[in-house]
C-alpha cells in the first residue's frame, strides 16, 4: 500500500509541535510547576529536555524516516523486539480513548461560554445545592457555614462547594458516588463524543495533504490566544505574585527525587515519546530530511511553548489569589479539577468573562485536535502494518480506530465515567512508556548499533550523528529511563480522585491496563524465537536479533522521487 508523504516538510514539523504542546501545557504543566517548586521544576524540565527528550526524539524520527513505515514494521531493524511497536500502539490507544472524552468536556464548556450569564459563576441554576458558593462571595472571601463542605485550594477559607465545582460535578458529569455506581449514559456528553469523532474523521479522511495544512490553523491560533491571555493577565492586579511564584526556584526541592522524576517524565510525555506517533509522522518524510535539526527544534519549541503558557496561566492565578485574598499556593489543584473547576473560576473573575471563556476553551479544543489527529493516524498506521494484505483501503483502518475508541469511550461518558477516566489515566502511560523508551534506546544503540545508525544518517542527509547524541543514546537515556521506570514503581500509590479512594480490585484493573502495553514485548519475543527454523535456542536468538534485509544494508536503499507527493520509498 503506497504511503502518503508531506507536501512540504514544514507540515511535518508543525504537526509534531501541535501534538507535543497539546492541552497538557494548560493542564499538567502548571500543576507540576506548582507542586514541584516552581523555577526548580523549570530548570530540571529544560535539563531533561536536552539530555533525554532530544536524543529519544532524534532516534524515533530517524528510524521512522528510514523505514517509511508505521510504528510496528519499523522494528524490522531488530525483529526480536517487534513487540515494542505493539506496546507503544496500545499506550496510544488507551490514551486517545479517554483523551477524546476530555475534548468533549472542553466542547461542553465552550458551548456554555456563550451564555448571557456564565453558569459556573452563580448559584441560580437547577443543579445547584444549598451548599453552593457563588463567585461573588468567593472573591469577597465570605465565610459560609459548612454543608458537606469541600475546598478547591489547600488553604482556602471558603467552606461549602463553589459554583464552578457544582457545574462540573452536577451538570457536566452528573457524577455518582464511585466506581460501584456508574449510573447511566450522560446523553449530552455522548452527543459531544459523537461530534468529536466526526470531527477527527473529517479532519483526516482526505489524508495528510489536507490535515497537514489545517494544523497551521490549530497551532497558530492557540499561540496567538495564549499571547493575548498573557498580555491581558500581566495587566491585572496580583499577576506579579503569580509570575514570581512560577519562576522563583525553590532550590531545596532539588533534594527530592520525586521532583527530578516528574520533570523527566513530563519532558518525555510532552512529546509523545514511545507512543509511535513520532515514528509514524516521520515515516512520511522525504528521505533527505535532517532529523537531527528537526528533533532539536521540536523539543526546544515544545518546551518554550509550555513555559510561555505557564506565564499566561500564573498571571491569572496571581490575580485570582489577589481577588480572593489568599496566597498563590492556596489555588493549587490537579488534573481535571484544575482544568474544569479552577480555570473556569479564574476566567469568571475577569472582565467580560464570556469572551475569555470562549477564547480559552477554543484554545484547549484546538490543542486537543492537534493531539488527537496524529494519535489516531499512528494507530491506523500500525493496523496498516499488520493487516495490509487483508485490507487495501487506508480509510478502513481509520474507521476501525475511531469506532473502537467511540465504543470504548461509552463507559467514560457514563455518570461515573470520571472515575474510569482517572483510573485509565493513572495507569495507561507510566510506567509502560518509560520501559518502552528505554528498550528503544537499547535496541537501536546496542543491538542494531550506532555504526549502522551512522550509515543511515549519512545516506539520508549526508551528515554524521554527533558524539553527544551517540553517548546519550547508548548510556545517558537508558540509565535515565531505567531510573524513571524503577522510581515510578517504587513510589507507586493507589489511584485517587478528590476524596474518593478506589477499591483494591480497581488497582488490579489498572495494572492490567499497564500490562496490556508491556506484555506484547515478551510475547512477540517468544513468538519470533519459536518461529525460527534454526536448531538451537542460541542460534534462534541470534538470528532473531538480526535486522531484515532492508535494515541490514542501509547503503543499498534506493530513494524514489515524487515531485508532488514528496520523496520516499513506497
Coordinates of C-alpha atoms in Angstrom, one line a residue:
X1 CA 0.0 0.0 0.0
X2 CA 1.5 3.3 -1.1
X3 CA 2.1 5.8 1.8
X4 CA 1.3 9.4 1.6
X5 CA 4.1 12.0 2.0
X6 CA 4.1 15.5 3.3
X7 CA 3.6 18.1 0.6
X8 CA 6.0 20.4 2.5
X9 CA 8.4 19.4 5.2
X10 CA 7.2 22.2 7.5
X11 CA 3.8 20.4 7.6
X12 CA 5.5 17.6 9.5
X13 CA 7.2 19.9 11.9
X14 CA 4.1 21.9 12.7
X15 CA 2.1 18.7 13.2
X16 CA 4.5 17.4 15.8
X17 CA 4.6 20.8 17.5
X18 CA 0.9 20.7 17.9
X19 CA 1.0 17.1 19.0
X20 CA 3.7 17.9 21.6
X21 CA 2.2 21.0 23.1
X22 CA -1.4 19.7 23.3
X23 CA -3.7 20.7 26.1
X24 CA -1.2 19.3 28.6
X25 CA 0.6 22.6 28.5
X26 CA -2.5 24.2 30.1
X27 CA -3.5 21.3 32.4
X28 CA -0.5 19.2 33.6
X29 CA 2.4 21.6 33.2
X30 CA 1.2 24.3 35.6
X31 CA 0.2 21.7 38.1
X32 CA 3.7 20.1 38.0
X33 CA 5.2 23.6 38.5
X34 CA 3.0 24.4 41.5
X35 CA 3.7 21.0 43.1
X36 CA 7.4 20.8 42.5
X37 CA 9.0 24.1 43.4
X38 CA 8.2 26.5 40.5
X39 CA 11.5 27.5 39.0
X40 CA 13.2 24.4 40.3
X41 CA 10.9 22.3 38.2
X42 CA 11.5 24.6 35.2
X43 CA 15.3 24.1 35.5
X44 CA 15.0 20.3 35.6
X45 CA 12.4 20.2 32.8
X46 CA 14.7 22.1 30.4
X47 CA 17.7 19.9 31.6
X48 CA 15.9 16.6 30.8
X49 CA 14.6 18.0 27.5
X50 CA 18.2 18.4 26.4
X51 CA 19.7 15.2 27.7
X52 CA 16.7 12.9 27.4
X53 CA 13.9 14.1 25.1
X54 CA 16.1 15.4 22.2
X55 CA 18.0 12.1 21.8
X56 CA 14.9 9.9 22.1
X57 CA 13.0 12.1 19.6
X58 CA 16.0 12.0 17.2
X59 CA 16.1 8.2 17.3
X60 CA 12.4 7.8 16.6
X61 CA 12.5 10.4 13.8
X62 CA 15.5 8.7 12.2
X63 CA 14.3 5.1 12.2
X64 CA 10.8 6.2 11.2
X65 CA 12.0 8.2 8.3
X66 CA 14.4 5.5 7.1
X67 CA 11.7 2.8 7.4
X68 CA 9.0 4.8 5.6
X69 CA 6.5 2.6 7.6
X70 CA 4.4 2.7 10.7
X71 CA 5.2 2.0 14.3
X72 CA 5.2 -1.8 14.0
X73 CA 7.2 -2.5 10.8
X74 CA 9.9 -0.1 11.9
X75 CA 11.1 -2.7 14.3
X76 CA 12.2 -5.0 11.5
X77 CA 15.6 -3.4 12.4
X78 CA 15.5 -6.0 15.3
X79 CA 12.6 -8.4 14.8
X80 CA 13.0 -9.9 18.3
X81 CA 11.7 -6.6 19.7
X82 CA 8.8 -6.0 17.3
X83 CA 6.6 -6.1 20.4
X84 CA 7.8 -2.5 21.1
X85 CA 5.7 -1.3 18.3
X86 CA 2.6 -3.1 19.5
X87 CA 3.2 -1.9 23.1
X88 CA 3.5 1.7 22.0
X89 CA 0.3 1.5 20.0
X90 CA -1.5 0.1 23.0
X91 CA -0.3 3.0 25.1
X92 CA -1.5 5.4 22.4
X93 CA -4.9 3.7 22.0
X94 CA -5.7 3.8 25.8
X95 CA -4.5 7.4 25.9
X96 CA -6.6 8.6 23.0
X97 CA -9.7 6.6 24.1
X98 CA -10.0 8.9 27.1
X99 CA -8.4 12.0 25.6
X100 CA -11.3 12.2 23.2
X101 CA -13.6 12.5 26.2
X102 CA -11.5 15.3 27.6
X103 CA -12.1 17.1 24.3
X104 CA -15.9 16.6 24.8
X105 CA -15.7 18.3 28.2
X106 CA -13.8 21.2 26.5
X107 CA -16.5 21.4 23.9
X108 CA -19.3 21.4 26.5
X109 CA -17.7 24.3 28.4
X110 CA -17.2 26.1 25.1
X111 CA -20.9 25.9 24.3
X112 CA -21.8 27.3 27.7
X113 CA -19.3 30.1 27.4
X114 CA -21.7 31.8 25.0
X115 CA -24.4 32.1 27.8
X116 CA -25.6 35.5 28.8
X117 CA -24.7 34.6 32.4
X118 CA -21.9 32.1 32.7
X119 CA -23.5 29.2 34.7
X120 CA -20.4 28.4 36.8
X121 CA -20.3 32.0 38.1
X122 CA -23.5 31.8 40.2
X123 CA -25.8 29.5 42.2
X124 CA -29.1 30.3 40.5
X125 CA -29.3 27.1 38.5
X126 CA -31.3 23.9 38.8
X127 CA -28.2 21.8 39.6
X128 CA -27.0 23.9 42.5
X129 CA -27.4 22.9 46.1
X130 CA -27.8 24.9 49.3
X131 CA -24.0 24.4 49.9
X132 CA -23.2 26.4 46.7
X133 CA -20.9 29.4 47.0
X134 CA -21.1 31.9 44.1
X135 CA -18.0 33.5 42.7
X136 CA -19.1 36.9 44.1
X137 CA -18.9 35.5 47.6
X138 CA -15.8 33.5 46.7
X139 CA -13.8 36.6 45.7
X140 CA -15.1 38.5 48.7
X141 CA -13.8 35.6 50.9
X142 CA -17.2 35.3 52.7
X143 CA -17.4 32.6 55.3
X144 CA -20.2 30.2 54.6
X145 CA -21.4 27.6 57.1
X146 CA -20.2 24.1 56.2
X147 CA -22.6 21.9 54.2
X148 CA -20.9 18.7 53.0
X149 CA -18.0 21.1 52.6
X150 CA -15.2 20.6 50.1
X151 CA -12.4 23.0 49.2
X152 CA -10.8 24.0 45.9
X153 CA -7.5 25.1 47.3
X154 CA -5.4 23.6 50.1
X155 CA -5.7 26.7 52.3
X156 CA -8.9 28.3 51.0
X157 CA -11.1 29.9 53.7
X158 CA -14.3 29.2 51.8
X159 CA -16.5 26.4 53.1
X160 CA -19.2 24.8 51.0
X161 CA -19.0 24.0 47.3
X162 CA -18.1 26.6 44.7
X163 CA -20.5 27.2 41.8
X164 CA -17.8 26.0 39.3
X165 CA -17.4 22.7 41.2
X166 CA -21.1 22.1 41.2
X167 CA -21.4 22.9 37.5
X168 CA -18.6 20.4 36.8
X169 CA -19.9 17.6 39.0
X170 CA -23.6 18.1 39.0
X171 CA -24.2 19.4 35.5
X172 CA -21.4 18.2 33.2
X173 CA -20.7 14.8 34.7
X174 CA -23.9 14.2 36.7
X175 CA -21.4 12.5 39.0
X176 CA -22.2 9.4 41.1
X177 CA -20.5 8.2 44.3
X178 CA -17.9 5.9 42.9
X179 CA -17.0 3.0 40.6
X180 CA -19.6 0.7 42.1
X181 CA -22.3 3.0 40.8
X182 CA -21.5 4.1 37.2
X183 CA -25.1 5.1 36.6
X184 CA -26.5 5.7 33.1
X185 CA -25.1 7.4 29.9
X186 CA -24.8 11.2 30.1
X187 CA -26.5 12.0 26.9
X188 CA -25.2 15.5 26.3
X189 CA -21.6 14.1 26.6
X190 CA -22.4 11.2 24.3
X191 CA -23.6 13.8 21.7
X192 CA -20.3 15.7 22.2
X193 CA -18.4 12.4 21.9
X194 CA -20.0 11.6 18.5
X195 CA -19.3 15.1 17.3
X196 CA -15.7 14.7 18.4
X197 CA -15.2 11.5 16.3
X198 CA -16.9 13.0 13.3
X199 CA -14.5 16.0 13.5
X200 CA -11.5 13.7 13.7
X201 CA -12.8 11.6 10.7
X202 CA -13.4 14.7 8.6
X203 CA -10.0 16.1 9.5
X204 CA -8.0 13.1 8.4
X205 CA -10.0 11.1 5.8
X206 CA -8.5 13.0 2.9
X207 CA -5.0 12.3 4.2
X208 CA -2.1 14.4 5.4
X209 CA -2.3 16.6 2.4
X210 CA -5.3 18.2 4.0
X211 CA -4.7 17.7 7.7
X212 CA -1.1 18.9 7.2
X213 CA -2.5 22.3 6.2
X214 CA -5.3 22.5 8.7
X215 CA -2.8 22.1 11.5
X216 CA -1.3 25.5 10.7
X217 CA -4.6 27.0 12.0
X218 CA -4.9 24.8 15.1
X219 CA -1.3 25.6 16.1
X220 CA -1.1 29.2 15.2
X221 CA -4.4 30.4 16.7
X222 CA -3.7 28.9 20.2
X223 CA -0.3 30.6 20.2
X224 CA -1.9 33.9 19.4
X225 CA -4.6 33.3 22.0
X226 CA -2.1 32.4 24.7
X227 CA -0.1 35.5 23.9
X228 CA -3.3 37.6 24.2
X229 CA -4.1 35.9 27.6
X230 CA -0.5 36.6 28.7
X231 CA -0.7 40.3 27.9
X232 CA -4.1 40.7 29.5
X233 CA -3.0 38.8 32.5
X234 CA 0.1 40.9 33.1
X235 CA -2.2 44.0 33.3
X236 CA -4.3 42.5 36.2
X237 CA -3.5 43.3 39.9
X238 CA -1.7 40.4 41.6
X239 CA -0.3 39.0 38.4
X240 CA 3.3 39.7 39.5
X241 CA 2.8 37.5 42.5
X242 CA 1.7 34.7 40.2
X243 CA 4.8 35.1 38.0
X244 CA 7.1 35.3 41.0
X245 CA 5.7 32.0 42.3
X246 CA 6.1 30.5 38.9
X247 CA 9.8 31.4 38.2
X248 CA 11.3 31.6 41.7
X249 CA 13.3 28.4 42.2
X250 CA 12.8 26.7 45.5
X251 CA 16.2 25.1 45.4
X252 CA 15.6 22.9 48.4
X253 CA 13.1 20.9 46.3
X254 CA 16.0 19.7 44.2
X255 CA 16.9 17.4 47.1
X256 CA 13.7 15.5 46.5
X257 CA 13.9 12.6 43.9
X258 CA 10.2 13.0 43.1
X259 CA 10.8 16.4 41.6
X260 CA 13.6 15.0 39.3
X261 CA 11.5 12.0 38.2
X262 CA 8.4 14.1 37.5
X263 CA 10.5 16.6 35.5
X264 CA 11.9 13.8 33.4
X265 CA 8.6 12.1 32.9
X266 CA 6.9 15.3 31.7
X267 CA 9.7 16.1 29.3
X268 CA 9.2 12.7 27.7
X269 CA 5.4 12.7 28.0
X270 CA 5.0 16.1 26.4
X271 CA 6.5 14.9 23.1
X272 CA 4.6 11.6 23.0
X273 CA 7.8 9.6 23.0
X274 CA 7.3 5.8 22.9
X275 CA 3.7 6.1 21.6
X276 CA 4.5 5.6 18.0
X277 CA 3.4 9.0 16.8
X278 CA 6.8 10.5 16.0
X279 CA 7.8 7.3 14.1
X280 CA 4.5 7.4 12.1
X281 CA 4.8 11.0 11.2
X282 CA 8.5 10.7 10.3
X283 CA 7.7 7.7 8.1
X284 CA 6.0 10.2 5.7
X285 CA 9.1 12.5 5.4
X286 CA 11.4 13.0 2.4
X287 CA 14.4 10.7 2.8
X288 CA 16.8 13.6 2.8
X289 CA 15.1 15.4 5.7
X290 CA 17.5 16.4 8.5
X291 CA 16.0 14.6 11.5
X292 CA 18.7 16.0 13.9
X293 CA 17.7 19.6 13.2
X294 CA 14.0 18.7 13.4
X295 CA 14.5 16.9 16.8
X296 CA 16.4 19.8 18.4
X297 CA 14.0 22.5 17.1
X298 CA 10.9 20.4 18.0
X299 CA 12.0 19.8 21.6
X300 CA 13.0 23.4 22.1
X301 CA 9.8 24.9 20.6
X302 CA 7.7 22.4 22.6
X303 CA 9.4 23.3 25.9
X304 CA 9.4 27.0 25.3
X305 CA 5.7 27.0 24.4
X306 CA 5.0 25.2 27.7
X307 CA 7.0 27.7 29.6
X308 CA 5.2 30.7 27.9
X309 CA 1.8 29.0 28.6
X310 CA 2.9 28.7 32.2
X311 CA 3.5 32.5 32.3
X312 CA 0.0 33.1 30.9
X313 CA -1.5 30.7 33.4
X314 CA 0.2 32.1 36.5
X315 CA -0.7 35.7 35.7
X316 CA -4.3 34.7 36.0
X317 CA -3.6 32.6 39.1
X318 CA -1.9 35.6 40.8
X319 CA -4.9 37.8 40.0
X320 CA -7.3 35.1 41.3
X321 CA -5.3 34.8 44.6
X322 CA -5.3 38.6 44.9
X323 CA -9.1 38.8 44.4
X324 CA -9.7 36.0 47.0
X325 CA -7.1 37.4 49.4
X326 CA -5.1 34.2 49.7
X327 CA -1.6 33.1 48.7
X328 CA -1.0 31.7 45.2
X329 CA -0.3 28.2 46.5
X330 CA -3.8 28.2 48.0
X331 CA -5.1 27.7 44.5
X332 CA -3.1 24.6 43.9
X333 CA -5.1 21.8 42.3
X334 CA -4.5 19.0 39.9
X335 CA -5.6 17.3 36.7
X336 CA -9.3 17.7 35.8
X337 CA -10.1 19.9 38.8
X338 CA -7.6 22.4 37.6
X339 CA -9.0 22.4 34.0
X340 CA -12.7 22.3 34.8
X341 CA -13.1 24.0 38.3
X342 CA -10.1 26.3 38.9
X343 CA -9.8 27.6 35.3
X344 CA -13.5 28.5 34.9
X345 CA -13.4 30.2 38.3
X346 CA -10.5 32.3 37.4
X347 CA -11.9 33.2 34.0
X348 CA -15.2 34.2 35.6
X349 CA -13.3 36.8 37.7
X350 CA -12.0 38.6 34.6
X351 CA -13.9 41.5 32.9
X352 CA -16.0 40.2 30.0
X353 CA -15.8 36.6 31.3
X354 CA -17.7 35.1 28.3
X355 CA -15.1 36.4 25.9
X356 CA -12.2 34.9 27.9
X357 CA -14.0 31.6 28.4
X358 CA -14.7 31.3 24.7
X359 CA -11.0 32.1 23.9
X360 CA -9.7 29.7 26.5
X361 CA -11.8 26.7 25.6
X362 CA -11.4 27.3 21.9
X363 CA -7.7 27.2 22.5
X364 CA -8.0 24.0 24.5
X365 CA -10.1 22.4 21.8
X366 CA -7.7 23.3 19.0
X367 CA -4.7 21.9 21.1
X368 CA -6.8 18.8 21.7
X369 CA -7.3 18.3 17.9
X370 CA -3.6 18.6 17.5
X371 CA -3.1 15.7 19.8
X372 CA -6.0 13.5 18.7
X373 CA -5.4 13.5 14.9
X374 CA -1.7 12.4 14.9
X375 CA -2.5 9.8 17.6
X376 CA -5.4 8.4 15.5
X377 CA -3.2 8.2 12.4
X378 CA -0.4 6.4 14.2
X379 CA -2.8 3.7 15.5
X380 CA -4.2 3.4 12.0
X381 CA -0.7 3.1 10.6
X382 CA 0.0 0.2 13.0
X383 CA -3.1 -1.6 11.7
X384 CA -1.9 -0.9 8.2
X385 CA 1.5 -2.5 9.1
X386 CA -0.2 -5.6 10.4
X387 CA -3.1 -6.2 8.0
X388 CA -2.1 -4.6 4.7
X389 CA -2.6 -7.9 2.9
X390 CA -6.2 -8.2 4.2
X391 CA -7.5 -4.6 3.6
X392 CA -6.2 -2.3 0.9
X393 CA -8.0 0.9 1.8
X394 CA -6.5 3.2 4.4
X395 CA -9.9 4.6 5.2
X396 CA -10.9 1.2 6.7
X397 CA -8.2 1.4 9.3
X398 CA -9.1 4.9 10.2
X399 CA -12.7 4.0 10.7
X400 CA -11.7 0.9 12.7
X401 CA -9.7 3.1 15.1
X402 CA -12.4 5.7 15.6
X403 CA -15.2 3.1 16.0
X404 CA -13.1 1.2 18.7
X405 CA -12.4 4.4 20.7
X406 CA -16.0 5.6 20.4
X407 CA -17.4 2.3 21.7
X408 CA -14.9 2.0 24.5
X409 CA -15.5 5.6 25.5
X410 CA -19.1 4.9 26.2
X411 CA -18.1 3.9 29.8
X412 CA -16.3 7.3 30.1
X413 CA -19.5 9.2 29.4
X414 CA -21.5 7.4 32.0
X415 CA -22.4 9.2 35.2
X416 CA -19.5 7.6 37.0
X417 CA -17.2 8.0 33.9
X418 CA -14.8 10.4 35.6
X419 CA -13.7 7.6 38.0
X420 CA -12.9 5.3 35.0
X421 CA -11.1 8.1 33.1
X422 CA -8.9 8.8 36.2
X423 CA -8.2 5.1 36.6
X424 CA -7.1 4.7 33.0
X425 CA -5.1 7.9 33.0
X426 CA -3.4 6.7 36.2
X427 CA -2.0 3.5 34.6
X428 CA -2.1 3.9 30.8
X429 CA 1.1 6.0 30.3
X430 CA 3.6 5.3 33.1
X431 CA 5.5 3.1 33.8
X432 CA 5.0 1.4 30.4
X433 CA 6.2 4.2 28.2
X434 CA 9.4 4.7 30.3
X435 CA 10.1 1.0 29.8
X436 CA 9.4 1.1 26.0
X437 CA 11.5 4.2 25.5
X438 CA 14.4 2.6 27.4
X439 CA 14.2 -0.6 25.3
X440 CA 14.1 1.6 22.1
X441 CA 17.4 3.2 23.1
X442 CA 19.0 -0.1 23.9
X443 CA 17.8 -1.8 20.7
X444 CA 18.9 1.0 18.4
X445 CA 22.0 1.9 20.3
X446 CA 23.4 -1.6 21.1
X447 CA 21.6 -4.3 19.2
X448 CA 21.2 -2.6 15.9
X449 CA 24.2 -0.5 16.6
X450 CA 25.3 3.1 16.3
X451 CA 27.6 2.2 13.4
X452 CA 24.6 1.2 11.2
X453 CA 22.7 4.3 12.5
X454 CA 25.6 6.4 11.3
X455 CA 25.4 4.8 7.9
X456 CA 21.6 5.5 7.7
X457 CA 22.1 9.2 8.7
X458 CA 25.0 9.6 6.2
X459 CA 22.8 8.2 3.5
X460 CA 19.8 10.3 4.2
X461 CA 21.2 13.8 4.9
X462 CA 24.9 13.4 4.4
X463 CA 26.0 14.1 8.0
X464 CA 27.2 12.2 10.9
X465 CA 25.5 11.7 14.3
X466 CA 27.2 14.0 16.9
X467 CA 29.2 12.3 19.6
X468 CA 26.9 13.8 22.2
X469 CA 23.9 12.1 20.6
X470 CA 25.6 8.7 20.5
X471 CA 26.6 8.9 24.1
X472 CA 23.2 10.0 25.2
X473 CA 21.6 7.2 23.1
X474 CA 23.8 4.4 24.4
X475 CA 24.3 5.4 28.0
X476 CA 22.5 8.5 29.3
X477 CA 19.0 7.8 28.1
X478 CA 18.8 4.1 29.1
X479 CA 20.1 4.9 32.6
X480 CA 17.8 7.9 32.9
X481 CA 14.7 5.9 31.7
X482 CA 15.6 2.9 33.9
X483 CA 15.7 5.2 37.0
X484 CA 12.4 6.8 36.0
X485 CA 10.8 3.4 35.5
X486 CA 12.2 2.0 38.7
X487 CA 11.2 5.0 40.8
X488 CA 7.7 5.1 39.3
X489 CA 7.2 1.6 40.6
X490 CA 8.9 2.4 44.0
X491 CA 6.8 5.5 44.6
X492 CA 3.5 3.9 43.4
X493 CA 0.4 4.9 45.2
X494 CA -3.2 3.7 44.5
X495 CA -5.4 5.9 42.3
X496 CA -7.5 8.6 43.9
X497 CA -10.0 11.2 42.7
X498 CA -10.7 14.0 45.2
X499 CA -11.6 12.2 48.4
X500 CA -12.7 9.0 46.7
X501 CA -10.4 6.0 47.4
X502 CA -10.5 3.4 44.7
X503 CA -11.3 -0.2 45.8
X504 CA -8.5 -2.8 45.7
X505 CA -9.9 -4.5 42.6
X506 CA -9.7 -1.2 40.7
X507 CA -6.0 -1.1 41.2
X508 CA -5.8 -4.7 39.7
X509 CA -7.7 -3.5 36.7
X510 CA -5.3 -0.6 36.4
X511 CA -2.3 -2.8 36.4
X512 CA -3.9 -4.9 33.7
X513 CA -4.1 -1.7 31.6
X514 CA -0.4 -1.2 32.1
X515 CA 0.4 -4.8 31.3
X516 CA -1.6 -4.5 28.1
X517 CA 1.2 -2.2 26.8
X518 CA 4.1 -4.3 28.3
X519 CA 3.1 -7.9 27.6
X520 CA 3.3 -7.6 23.8
X521 CA 7.1 -7.2 24.2
X522 CA 7.9 -10.6 25.7
X523 CA 5.0 -12.3 23.8
X524 CA 6.5 -11.2 20.4
X525 CA 10.0 -12.1 21.6
X526 CA 8.8 -15.7 22.3
X527 CA 6.8 -15.8 19.1
X528 CA 9.7 -14.7 17.0
X529 CA 12.1 -17.2 18.5
X530 CA 9.7 -20.1 18.2
X531 CA 9.1 -19.4 14.5
X532 CA 12.8 -19.5 13.6
X533 CA 14.0 -22.6 11.7
X534 CA 17.4 -22.9 13.4
X535 CA 18.0 -26.0 15.5
X536 CA 19.4 -24.5 18.8
X537 CA 18.0 -21.8 21.1
X538 CA 21.2 -19.8 20.9
X539 CA 21.1 -19.7 17.1
X540 CA 17.4 -18.8 17.1
X541 CA 18.0 -15.9 19.5
X542 CA 21.0 -14.7 17.5
X543 CA 19.1 -14.8 14.2
X544 CA 16.0 -13.1 15.7
X545 CA 18.1 -10.1 16.6
X546 CA 19.5 -9.7 13.1
X547 CA 17.8 -6.9 11.0
X548 CA 15.8 -7.5 7.9
X549 CA 17.5 -7.2 4.5
X550 CA 16.4 -3.6 4.1
X551 CA 17.9 -2.6 7.5
X552 CA 20.9 -4.8 7.3
X553 CA 22.3 -2.9 4.3
X554 CA 21.3 0.7 4.7
X555 CA 23.6 1.8 1.9
X556 CA 21.5 -0.1 -0.6
X557 CA 18.4 2.0 -0.1
X558 CA 17.0 3.4 -3.2
X559 CA 15.1 6.6 -3.0
X560 CA 12.3 7.3 -5.5
X561 CA 11.4 10.9 -6.1
X562 CA 7.8 12.1 -6.2
X563 CA 7.7 15.7 -7.2
X564 CA 4.1 16.2 -6.0
X565 CA 3.6 13.9 -3.0
X566 CA 7.2 14.2 -1.7
X567 CA 10.1 11.9 -1.6
X568 CA 10.3 8.4 -0.1
X569 CA 10.5 4.7 -0.6
X570 CA 7.0 3.4 -1.4

